[in-house]
Short mmCIF file of C-alpha atoms in Angstrom, two decimals:
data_model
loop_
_atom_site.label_atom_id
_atom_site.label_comp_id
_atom_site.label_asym_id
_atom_site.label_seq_id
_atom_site.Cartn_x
_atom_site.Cartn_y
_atom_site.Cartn_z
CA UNK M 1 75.34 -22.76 44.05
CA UNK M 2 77.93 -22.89 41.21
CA UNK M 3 78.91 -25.82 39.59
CA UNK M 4 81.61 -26.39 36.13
CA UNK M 5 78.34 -25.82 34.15
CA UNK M 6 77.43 -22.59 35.68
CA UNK M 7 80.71 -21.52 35.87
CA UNK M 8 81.43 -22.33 32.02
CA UNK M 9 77.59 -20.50 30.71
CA UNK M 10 79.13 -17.50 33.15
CA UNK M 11 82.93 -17.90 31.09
CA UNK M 12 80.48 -17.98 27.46
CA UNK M 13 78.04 -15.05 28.32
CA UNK M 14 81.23 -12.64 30.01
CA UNK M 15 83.18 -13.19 26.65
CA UNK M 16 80.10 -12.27 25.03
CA UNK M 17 79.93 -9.06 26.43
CA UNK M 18 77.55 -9.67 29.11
CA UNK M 19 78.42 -7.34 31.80
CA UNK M 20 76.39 -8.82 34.52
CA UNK M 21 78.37 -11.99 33.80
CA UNK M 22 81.54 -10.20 33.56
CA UNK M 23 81.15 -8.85 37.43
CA UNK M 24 79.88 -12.04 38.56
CA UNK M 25 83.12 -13.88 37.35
CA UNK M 26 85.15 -11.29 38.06
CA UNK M 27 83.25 -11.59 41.82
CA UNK M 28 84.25 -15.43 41.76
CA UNK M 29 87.86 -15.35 41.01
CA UNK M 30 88.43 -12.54 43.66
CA UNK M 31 86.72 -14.82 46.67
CA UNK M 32 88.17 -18.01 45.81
CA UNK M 33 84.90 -18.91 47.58
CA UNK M 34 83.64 -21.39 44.78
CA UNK M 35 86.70 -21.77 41.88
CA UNK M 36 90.39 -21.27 42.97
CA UNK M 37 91.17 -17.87 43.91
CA UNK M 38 93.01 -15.33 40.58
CA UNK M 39 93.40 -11.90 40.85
CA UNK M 40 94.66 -11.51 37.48
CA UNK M 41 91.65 -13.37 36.15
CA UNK M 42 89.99 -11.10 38.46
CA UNK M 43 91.28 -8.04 37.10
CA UNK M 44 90.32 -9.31 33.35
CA UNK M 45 86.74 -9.26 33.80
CA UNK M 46 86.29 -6.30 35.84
CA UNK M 47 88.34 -4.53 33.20
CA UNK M 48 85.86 -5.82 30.68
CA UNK M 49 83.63 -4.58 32.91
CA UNK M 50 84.79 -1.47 33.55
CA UNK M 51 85.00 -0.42 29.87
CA UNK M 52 81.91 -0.75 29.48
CA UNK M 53 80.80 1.69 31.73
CA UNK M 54 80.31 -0.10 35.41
CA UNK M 55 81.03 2.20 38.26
CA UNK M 56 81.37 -0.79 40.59
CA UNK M 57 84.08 -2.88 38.01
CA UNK M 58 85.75 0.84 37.43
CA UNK M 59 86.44 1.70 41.56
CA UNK M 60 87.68 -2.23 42.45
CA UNK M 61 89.64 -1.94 39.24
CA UNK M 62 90.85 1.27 40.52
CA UNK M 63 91.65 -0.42 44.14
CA UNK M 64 93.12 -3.35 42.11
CA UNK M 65 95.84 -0.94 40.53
CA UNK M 66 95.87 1.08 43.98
CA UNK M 67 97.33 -2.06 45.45
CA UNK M 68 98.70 -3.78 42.97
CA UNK M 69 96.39 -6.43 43.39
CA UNK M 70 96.00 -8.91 39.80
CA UNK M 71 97.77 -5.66 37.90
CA UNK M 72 100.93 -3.90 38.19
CA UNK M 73 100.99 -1.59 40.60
CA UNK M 74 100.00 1.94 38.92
CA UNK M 75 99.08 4.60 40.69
CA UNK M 76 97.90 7.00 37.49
CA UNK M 77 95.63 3.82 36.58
CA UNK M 78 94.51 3.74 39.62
CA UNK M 79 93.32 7.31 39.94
CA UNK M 80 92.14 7.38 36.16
CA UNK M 81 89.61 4.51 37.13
CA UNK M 82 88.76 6.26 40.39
CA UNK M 83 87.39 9.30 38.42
CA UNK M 84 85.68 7.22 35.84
CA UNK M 85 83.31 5.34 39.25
CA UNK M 86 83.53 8.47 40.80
CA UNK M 87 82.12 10.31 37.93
CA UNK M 88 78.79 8.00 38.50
CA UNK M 89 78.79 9.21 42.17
CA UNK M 90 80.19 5.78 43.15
CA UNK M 91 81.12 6.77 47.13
CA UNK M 92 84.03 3.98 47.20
CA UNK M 93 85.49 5.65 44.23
CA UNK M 94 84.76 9.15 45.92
CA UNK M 95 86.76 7.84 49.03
CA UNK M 96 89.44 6.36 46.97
CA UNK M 97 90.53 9.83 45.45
CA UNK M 98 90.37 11.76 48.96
CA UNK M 99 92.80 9.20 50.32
CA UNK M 100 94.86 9.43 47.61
CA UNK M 101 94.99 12.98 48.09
CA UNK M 102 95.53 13.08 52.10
CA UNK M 103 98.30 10.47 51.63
CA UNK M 104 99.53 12.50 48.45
CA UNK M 105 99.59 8.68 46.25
CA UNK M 106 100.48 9.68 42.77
CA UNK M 107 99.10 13.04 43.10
CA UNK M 108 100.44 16.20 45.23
CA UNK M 109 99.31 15.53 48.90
CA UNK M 110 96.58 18.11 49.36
CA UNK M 111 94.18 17.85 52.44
CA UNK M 112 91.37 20.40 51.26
CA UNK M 113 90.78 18.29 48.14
CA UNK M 114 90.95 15.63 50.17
CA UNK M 115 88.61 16.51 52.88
CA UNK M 116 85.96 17.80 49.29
CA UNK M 117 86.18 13.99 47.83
CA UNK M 118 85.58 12.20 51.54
CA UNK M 119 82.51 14.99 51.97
CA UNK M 120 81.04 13.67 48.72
CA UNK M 121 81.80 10.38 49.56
CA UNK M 122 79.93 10.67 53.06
CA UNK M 123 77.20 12.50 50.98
CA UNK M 124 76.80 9.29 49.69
CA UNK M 125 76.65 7.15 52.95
CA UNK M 126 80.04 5.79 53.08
CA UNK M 127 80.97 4.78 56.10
CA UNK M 128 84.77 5.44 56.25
CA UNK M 129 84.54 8.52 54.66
CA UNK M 130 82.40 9.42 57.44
CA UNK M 131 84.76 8.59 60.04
CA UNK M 132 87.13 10.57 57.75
CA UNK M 133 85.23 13.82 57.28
CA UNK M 134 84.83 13.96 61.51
CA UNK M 135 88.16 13.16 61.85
CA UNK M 136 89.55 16.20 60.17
CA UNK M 137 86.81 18.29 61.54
CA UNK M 138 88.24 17.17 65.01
CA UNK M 139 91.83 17.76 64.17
CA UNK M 140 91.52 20.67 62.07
CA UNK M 141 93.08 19.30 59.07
CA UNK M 142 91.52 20.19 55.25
CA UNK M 143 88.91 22.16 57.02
CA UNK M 144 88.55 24.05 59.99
CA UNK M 145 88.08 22.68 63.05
CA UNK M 146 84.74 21.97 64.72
CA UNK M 147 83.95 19.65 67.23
CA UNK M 148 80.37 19.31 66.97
CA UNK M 149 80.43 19.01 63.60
CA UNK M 150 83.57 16.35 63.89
CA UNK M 151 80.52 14.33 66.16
CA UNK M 152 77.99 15.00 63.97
CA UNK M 153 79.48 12.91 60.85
CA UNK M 154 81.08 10.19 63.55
CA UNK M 155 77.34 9.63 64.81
CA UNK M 156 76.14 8.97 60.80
CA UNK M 157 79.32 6.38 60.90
CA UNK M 158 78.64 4.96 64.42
CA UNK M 159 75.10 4.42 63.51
CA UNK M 160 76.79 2.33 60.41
CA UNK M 161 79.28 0.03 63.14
CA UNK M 162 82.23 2.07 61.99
CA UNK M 163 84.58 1.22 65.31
CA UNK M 164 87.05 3.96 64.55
CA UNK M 165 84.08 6.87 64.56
CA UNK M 166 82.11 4.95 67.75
CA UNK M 167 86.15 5.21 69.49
CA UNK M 168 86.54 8.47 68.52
CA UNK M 169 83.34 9.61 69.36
CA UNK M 170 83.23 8.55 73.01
CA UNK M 171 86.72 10.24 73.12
CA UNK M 172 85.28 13.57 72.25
CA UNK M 173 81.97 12.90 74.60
CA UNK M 174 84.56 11.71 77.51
CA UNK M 175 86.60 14.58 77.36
CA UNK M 176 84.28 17.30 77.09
CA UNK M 177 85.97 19.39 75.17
CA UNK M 178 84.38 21.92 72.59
CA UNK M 179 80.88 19.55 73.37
CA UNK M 180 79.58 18.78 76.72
CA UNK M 181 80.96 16.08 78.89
CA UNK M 182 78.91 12.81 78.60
CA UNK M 183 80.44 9.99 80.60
CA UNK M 184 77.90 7.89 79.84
CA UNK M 185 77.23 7.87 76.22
CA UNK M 186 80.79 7.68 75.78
CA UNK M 187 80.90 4.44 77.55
CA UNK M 188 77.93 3.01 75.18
CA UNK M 189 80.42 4.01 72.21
CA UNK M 190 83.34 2.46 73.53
CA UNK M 191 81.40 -0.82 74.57
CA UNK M 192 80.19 -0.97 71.52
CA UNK M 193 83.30 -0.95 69.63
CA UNK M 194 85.03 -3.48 71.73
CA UNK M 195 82.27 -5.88 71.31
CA UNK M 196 83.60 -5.55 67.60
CA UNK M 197 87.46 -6.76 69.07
CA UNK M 198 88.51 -3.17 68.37
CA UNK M 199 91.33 -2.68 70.99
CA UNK M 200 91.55 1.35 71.32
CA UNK M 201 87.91 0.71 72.58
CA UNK M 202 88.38 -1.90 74.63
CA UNK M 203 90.78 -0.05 76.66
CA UNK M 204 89.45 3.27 76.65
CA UNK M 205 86.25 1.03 77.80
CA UNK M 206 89.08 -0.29 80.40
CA UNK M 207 90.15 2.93 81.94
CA UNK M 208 86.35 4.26 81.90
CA UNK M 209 85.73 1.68 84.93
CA UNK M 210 88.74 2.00 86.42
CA UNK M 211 87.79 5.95 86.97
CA UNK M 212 83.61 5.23 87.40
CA UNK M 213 82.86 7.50 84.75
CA UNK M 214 79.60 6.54 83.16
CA UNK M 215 79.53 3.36 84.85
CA UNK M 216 80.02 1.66 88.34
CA UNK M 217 84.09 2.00 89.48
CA UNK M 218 85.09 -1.76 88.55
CA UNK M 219 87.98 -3.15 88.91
CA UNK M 220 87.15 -7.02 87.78
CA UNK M 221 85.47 -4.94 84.70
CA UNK M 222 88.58 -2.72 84.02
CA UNK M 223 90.91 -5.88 84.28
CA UNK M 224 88.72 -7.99 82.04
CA UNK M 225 88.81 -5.46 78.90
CA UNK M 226 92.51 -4.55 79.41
CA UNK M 227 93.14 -8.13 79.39
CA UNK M 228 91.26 -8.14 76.61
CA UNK M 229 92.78 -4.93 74.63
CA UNK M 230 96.48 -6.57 76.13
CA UNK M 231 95.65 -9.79 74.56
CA UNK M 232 94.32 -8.24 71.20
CA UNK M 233 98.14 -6.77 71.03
CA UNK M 234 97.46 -3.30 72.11
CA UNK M 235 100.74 -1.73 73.69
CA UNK M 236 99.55 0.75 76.24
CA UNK M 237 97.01 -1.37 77.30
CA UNK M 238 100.04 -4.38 78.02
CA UNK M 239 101.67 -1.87 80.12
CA UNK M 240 98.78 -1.06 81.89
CA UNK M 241 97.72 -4.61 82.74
CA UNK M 242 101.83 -5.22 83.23
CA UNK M 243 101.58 -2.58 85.93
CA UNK M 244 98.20 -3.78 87.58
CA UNK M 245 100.43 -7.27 88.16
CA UNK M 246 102.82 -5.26 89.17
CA UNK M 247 101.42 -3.63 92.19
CA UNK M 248 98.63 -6.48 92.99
CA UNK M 249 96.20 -3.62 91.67
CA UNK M 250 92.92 -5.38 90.50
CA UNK M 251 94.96 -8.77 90.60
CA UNK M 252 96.55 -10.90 92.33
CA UNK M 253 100.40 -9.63 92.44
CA UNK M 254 102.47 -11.71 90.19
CA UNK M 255 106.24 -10.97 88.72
CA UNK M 256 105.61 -13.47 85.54
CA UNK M 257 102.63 -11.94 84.67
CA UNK M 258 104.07 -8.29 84.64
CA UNK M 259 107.18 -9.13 82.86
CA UNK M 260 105.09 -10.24 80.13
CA UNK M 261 102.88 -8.20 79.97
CA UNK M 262 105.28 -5.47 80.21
CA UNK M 263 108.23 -6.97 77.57
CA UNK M 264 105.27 -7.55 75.42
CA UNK M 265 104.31 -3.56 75.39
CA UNK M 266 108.34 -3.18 75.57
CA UNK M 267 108.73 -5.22 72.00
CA UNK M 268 106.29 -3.13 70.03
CA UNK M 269 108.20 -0.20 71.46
CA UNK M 270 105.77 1.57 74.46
CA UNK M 271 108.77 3.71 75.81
CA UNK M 272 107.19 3.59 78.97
CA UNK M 273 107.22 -0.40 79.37
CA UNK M 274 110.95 -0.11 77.95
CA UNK M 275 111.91 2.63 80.83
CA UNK M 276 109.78 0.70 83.44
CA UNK M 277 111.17 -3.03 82.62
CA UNK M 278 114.35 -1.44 83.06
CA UNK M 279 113.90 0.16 86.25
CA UNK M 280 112.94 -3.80 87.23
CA UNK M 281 115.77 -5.33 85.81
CA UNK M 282 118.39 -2.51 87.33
CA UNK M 283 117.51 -2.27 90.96
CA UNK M 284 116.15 -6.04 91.48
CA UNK M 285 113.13 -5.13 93.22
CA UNK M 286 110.84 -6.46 91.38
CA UNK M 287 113.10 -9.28 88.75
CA UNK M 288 115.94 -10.86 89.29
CA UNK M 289 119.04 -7.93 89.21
CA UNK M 290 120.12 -8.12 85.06
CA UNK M 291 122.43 -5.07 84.24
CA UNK M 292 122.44 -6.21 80.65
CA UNK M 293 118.72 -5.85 79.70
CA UNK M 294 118.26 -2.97 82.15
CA UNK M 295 120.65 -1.41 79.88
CA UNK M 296 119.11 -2.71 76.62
CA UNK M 297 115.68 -1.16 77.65
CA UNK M 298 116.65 1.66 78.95
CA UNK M 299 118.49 2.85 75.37
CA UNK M 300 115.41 1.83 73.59
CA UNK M 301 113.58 4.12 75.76
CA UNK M 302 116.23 7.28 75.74
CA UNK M 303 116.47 6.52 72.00
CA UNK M 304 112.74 7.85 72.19
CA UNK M 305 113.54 10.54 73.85
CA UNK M 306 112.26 9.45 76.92
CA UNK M 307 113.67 12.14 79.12
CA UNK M 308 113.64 9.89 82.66
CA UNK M 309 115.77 6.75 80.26
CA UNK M 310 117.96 9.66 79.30
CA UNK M 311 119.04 10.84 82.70
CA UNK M 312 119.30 7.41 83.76
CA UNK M 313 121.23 5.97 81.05
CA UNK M 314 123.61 9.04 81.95
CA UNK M 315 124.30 8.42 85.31
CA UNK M 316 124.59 4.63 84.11
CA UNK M 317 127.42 6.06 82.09
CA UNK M 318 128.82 7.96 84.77
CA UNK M 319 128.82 5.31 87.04
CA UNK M 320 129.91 2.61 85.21
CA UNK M 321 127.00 1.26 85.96
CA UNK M 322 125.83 -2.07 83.61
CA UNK M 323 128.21 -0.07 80.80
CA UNK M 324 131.67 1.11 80.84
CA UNK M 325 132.39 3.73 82.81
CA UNK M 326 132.05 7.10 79.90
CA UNK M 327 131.66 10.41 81.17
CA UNK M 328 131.15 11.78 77.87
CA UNK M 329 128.41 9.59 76.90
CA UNK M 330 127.11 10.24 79.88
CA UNK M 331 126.95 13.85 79.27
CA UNK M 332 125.56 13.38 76.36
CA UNK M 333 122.48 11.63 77.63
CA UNK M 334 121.94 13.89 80.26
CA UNK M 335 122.35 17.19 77.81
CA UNK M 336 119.06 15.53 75.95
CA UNK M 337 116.96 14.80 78.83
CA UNK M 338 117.53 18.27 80.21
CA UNK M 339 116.62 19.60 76.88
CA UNK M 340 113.54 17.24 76.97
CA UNK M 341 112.52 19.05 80.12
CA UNK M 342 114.12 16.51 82.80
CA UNK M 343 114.62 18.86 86.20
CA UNK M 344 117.76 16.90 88.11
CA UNK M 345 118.99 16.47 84.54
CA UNK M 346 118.60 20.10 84.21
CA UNK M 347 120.76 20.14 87.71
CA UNK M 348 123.29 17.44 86.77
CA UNK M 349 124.43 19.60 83.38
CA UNK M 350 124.95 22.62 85.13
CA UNK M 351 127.16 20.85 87.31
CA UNK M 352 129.16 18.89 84.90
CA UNK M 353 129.38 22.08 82.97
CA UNK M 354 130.47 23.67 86.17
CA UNK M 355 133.32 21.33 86.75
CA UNK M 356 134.19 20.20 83.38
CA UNK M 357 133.07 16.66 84.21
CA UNK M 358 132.12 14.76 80.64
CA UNK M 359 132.53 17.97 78.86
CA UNK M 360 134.48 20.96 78.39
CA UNK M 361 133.87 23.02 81.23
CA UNK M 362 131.81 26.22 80.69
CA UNK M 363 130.99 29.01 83.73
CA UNK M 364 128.24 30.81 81.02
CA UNK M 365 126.50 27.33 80.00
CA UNK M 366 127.12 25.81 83.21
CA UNK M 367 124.95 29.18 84.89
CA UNK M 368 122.13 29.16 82.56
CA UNK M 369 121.35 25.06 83.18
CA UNK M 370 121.53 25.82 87.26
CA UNK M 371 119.30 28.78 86.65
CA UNK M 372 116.73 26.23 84.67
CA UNK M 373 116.81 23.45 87.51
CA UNK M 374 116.54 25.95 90.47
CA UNK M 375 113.65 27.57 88.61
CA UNK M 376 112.04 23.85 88.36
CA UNK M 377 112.51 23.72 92.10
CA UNK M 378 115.50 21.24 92.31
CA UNK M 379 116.86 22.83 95.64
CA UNK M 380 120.50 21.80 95.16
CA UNK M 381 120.69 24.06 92.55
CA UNK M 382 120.02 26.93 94.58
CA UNK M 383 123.16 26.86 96.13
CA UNK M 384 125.65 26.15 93.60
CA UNK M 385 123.99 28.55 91.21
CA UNK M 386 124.76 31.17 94.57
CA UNK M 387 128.16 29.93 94.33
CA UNK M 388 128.68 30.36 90.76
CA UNK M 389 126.85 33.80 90.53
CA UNK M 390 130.27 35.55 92.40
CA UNK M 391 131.89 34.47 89.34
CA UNK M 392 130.12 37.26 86.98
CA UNK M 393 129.59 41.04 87.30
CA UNK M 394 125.95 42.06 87.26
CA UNK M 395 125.88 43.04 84.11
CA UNK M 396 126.75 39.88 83.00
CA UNK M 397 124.34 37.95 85.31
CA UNK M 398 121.34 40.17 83.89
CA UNK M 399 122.31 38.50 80.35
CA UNK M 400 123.11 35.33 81.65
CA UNK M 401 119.74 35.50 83.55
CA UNK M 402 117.94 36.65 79.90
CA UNK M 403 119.89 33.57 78.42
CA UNK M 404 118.71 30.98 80.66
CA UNK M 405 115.02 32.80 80.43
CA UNK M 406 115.23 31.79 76.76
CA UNK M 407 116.91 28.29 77.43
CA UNK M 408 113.79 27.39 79.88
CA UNK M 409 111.24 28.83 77.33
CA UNK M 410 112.69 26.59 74.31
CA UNK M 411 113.32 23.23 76.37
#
């Protein structure tokens, strides 16, 4: 326990040069745990510290700079300190530099050297490099990708209560892909990186006894760690509990409880809580009929592109439905979600091309949208595009066909 005494004998012997004094003062000021909290006090003594040669002083100094934290904010201080720690092998120092290098912080963005510096780092037992070096084995990036070698270094984290690598490591095992499929492990990793309040685990813990993979189907289980993820501020896992209210699926059915849920995923901006609340609010099924916010959400959702909020906020334009009445707006909006793959929206611009409805009518574009909606199997397309195909000599149908080929290929 420190006292003003031990506190002052630490101030005398750190501005004598001792650097075990230096680190523990430096410690001190940081916490705030025993004398008021200064990072720039901080910052003094772990500089003192770190000029005389302490890898440990020289990679927080180097964080300290990183962050801005006590010092200015400098990120070519920052690195220079970084390569003095990591010149001792320090692993936080060695950690420091590959993230500066994936992020590109100061120094040109380069994910090879970064994936070298987080290998060394993990080397070295450091548990977030760890995660790091399996995470770019998994998605390829810095290094080539390799699966089992992605699990390999997420295991050495795991076993160190890294949450991201036990998440991501009963991803891989659950989806069987490039490593064979093991339900239950993966459940064991999940569980036990929820019972450290991380959320992604929680819910992928969630949907794991929802489906009876690796455990019992449960659906009090499922419901009690999506309420859980929901409640920990994870989006998808609010618009999953929003929907089990919804339908009385695992719960009792209850409109409160699924608005909330569902505006709450809605506010962080889940597209699919924004499309879904305003599906509710626009047909009155489910909430009290409110043309305003079904508008409002649905925007926020086609401003995603969110092909199905695209197509609807068209033929809300077209109809003058909750909005004025704008057939070019509306053509607009449904242009995008048949580019973003939407089939009746694929239907509805060929037929406002068709008839010049919204936009300036065009036989050629018009032929090449019907083409791409009868292909997706919307049947009403079938017969206009028979209608419209009198229009053009064969010659120019065997183009137009190549065309709308290309068109379905690229959207």
């Amino acid at each position: 326990m420190y006292d003003k005494q031990h506190i002052a004998d630490l101030d005398q012997r750190a501005k004598s040069g001792d650097i075990t004094a230096q680190l523990t003062l430096a410690g001190l000021y940081e916490s705030g745990e025993v004398i008021n909290r200064d990072y720039g006090l901080a910052a003094r003594w772990f500089i003192e510290a770190a000029k005389q040669g302490s890898s440990r002083a020289q990679s927080r100094l180097g964080e300290m700079y990183l962050n801005g934290i006590g010092v200015d904010r400098n990120l070519e201080k920052a690195l220079g300190w970084f390569k003095k720690a990591a010149d001792q092998d320090d692993a936080s120092a060695l950690a420091n530099i590959g993230w500066m290098y994936q992020e590109g912080m100061g120094i040109p963005r380069n994910h090879q050297k970064a994936w070298k510096w987080y290998l060394r780092a993990a080397q070295r037992g450091h548990s977030g490099a760890r995660y790091n070096v399996g995470y770019m084995y998994e998605i390829g990036i810095g290094v080539d990708a390799d699966v089992e070698e992605a699990l390999r270094w997420y295991r050495k984290a795991a076993k160190q209560g890294n949450s991201r690598a036990l998440l991501h490591m009963g991803m891989l095992l659950a989806a069987g892909e490039g490593t064979p499929r093991n339900d239950i492990e993966a459940v064991e990793a999940f569980r036990k990186a929820a019972e450290t309040g991380y959320h992604k685990a929680m819910y992928n813990l969630a949907l794991m006894y929802e489906q009876g993979r690796g455990v019992p189907k449960d659906m009090e289980q499922m419901v009690h760690w999506c309420t859980r993820a929901a409640e920990s501020g994870y989006d998808r896992a609010q618009y999953d509990l929003g929907l089990l209210y919804l339908k009385g699926k695992g719960v009792t059915k209850n409109r409160e409880s699924a608005k909330l849920w569902l505006q709450a995923a809605a506010e962080q901006g889940y597209v699919k809580a924004c499309y879904v609340l305003a599906r509710c609010y626009h047909k009155g099924r489910v909430f009290k009929v409110n043309k305003d916010r079904a508008v409002k959400w649905m925007r926020q959702a086609a401003e995603q592109d969110y092909a199905r909020a695209q197509f609807a906020l068209g033929k809300m334009y077209m109809a003058g439905d909750g909005v004025e009445a704008d057939p070019e707006k509306a053509y607009a909006c449904i242009l995008k979600a048949a580019k973003n793959g939407s089939r009746p929206a694929r239907y509805y611009c060929g037929m406002m091309l068709y008839t010049g409805k919204g936009t300036g009518k065009d036989l050629h574009e018009a032929y090449q949208w019907l083409y791409a909606a009868s292909k997706a199997g919307v049947k009403p397309a079938n017969k206009a595009l028979v209608k419209l195909a009198r229009k053009f000599s064969e010659a120019d149908l065997a183009e137009l066909t190549r065309k709308a080929e290309t068109l379905i290929e690229q959207n």
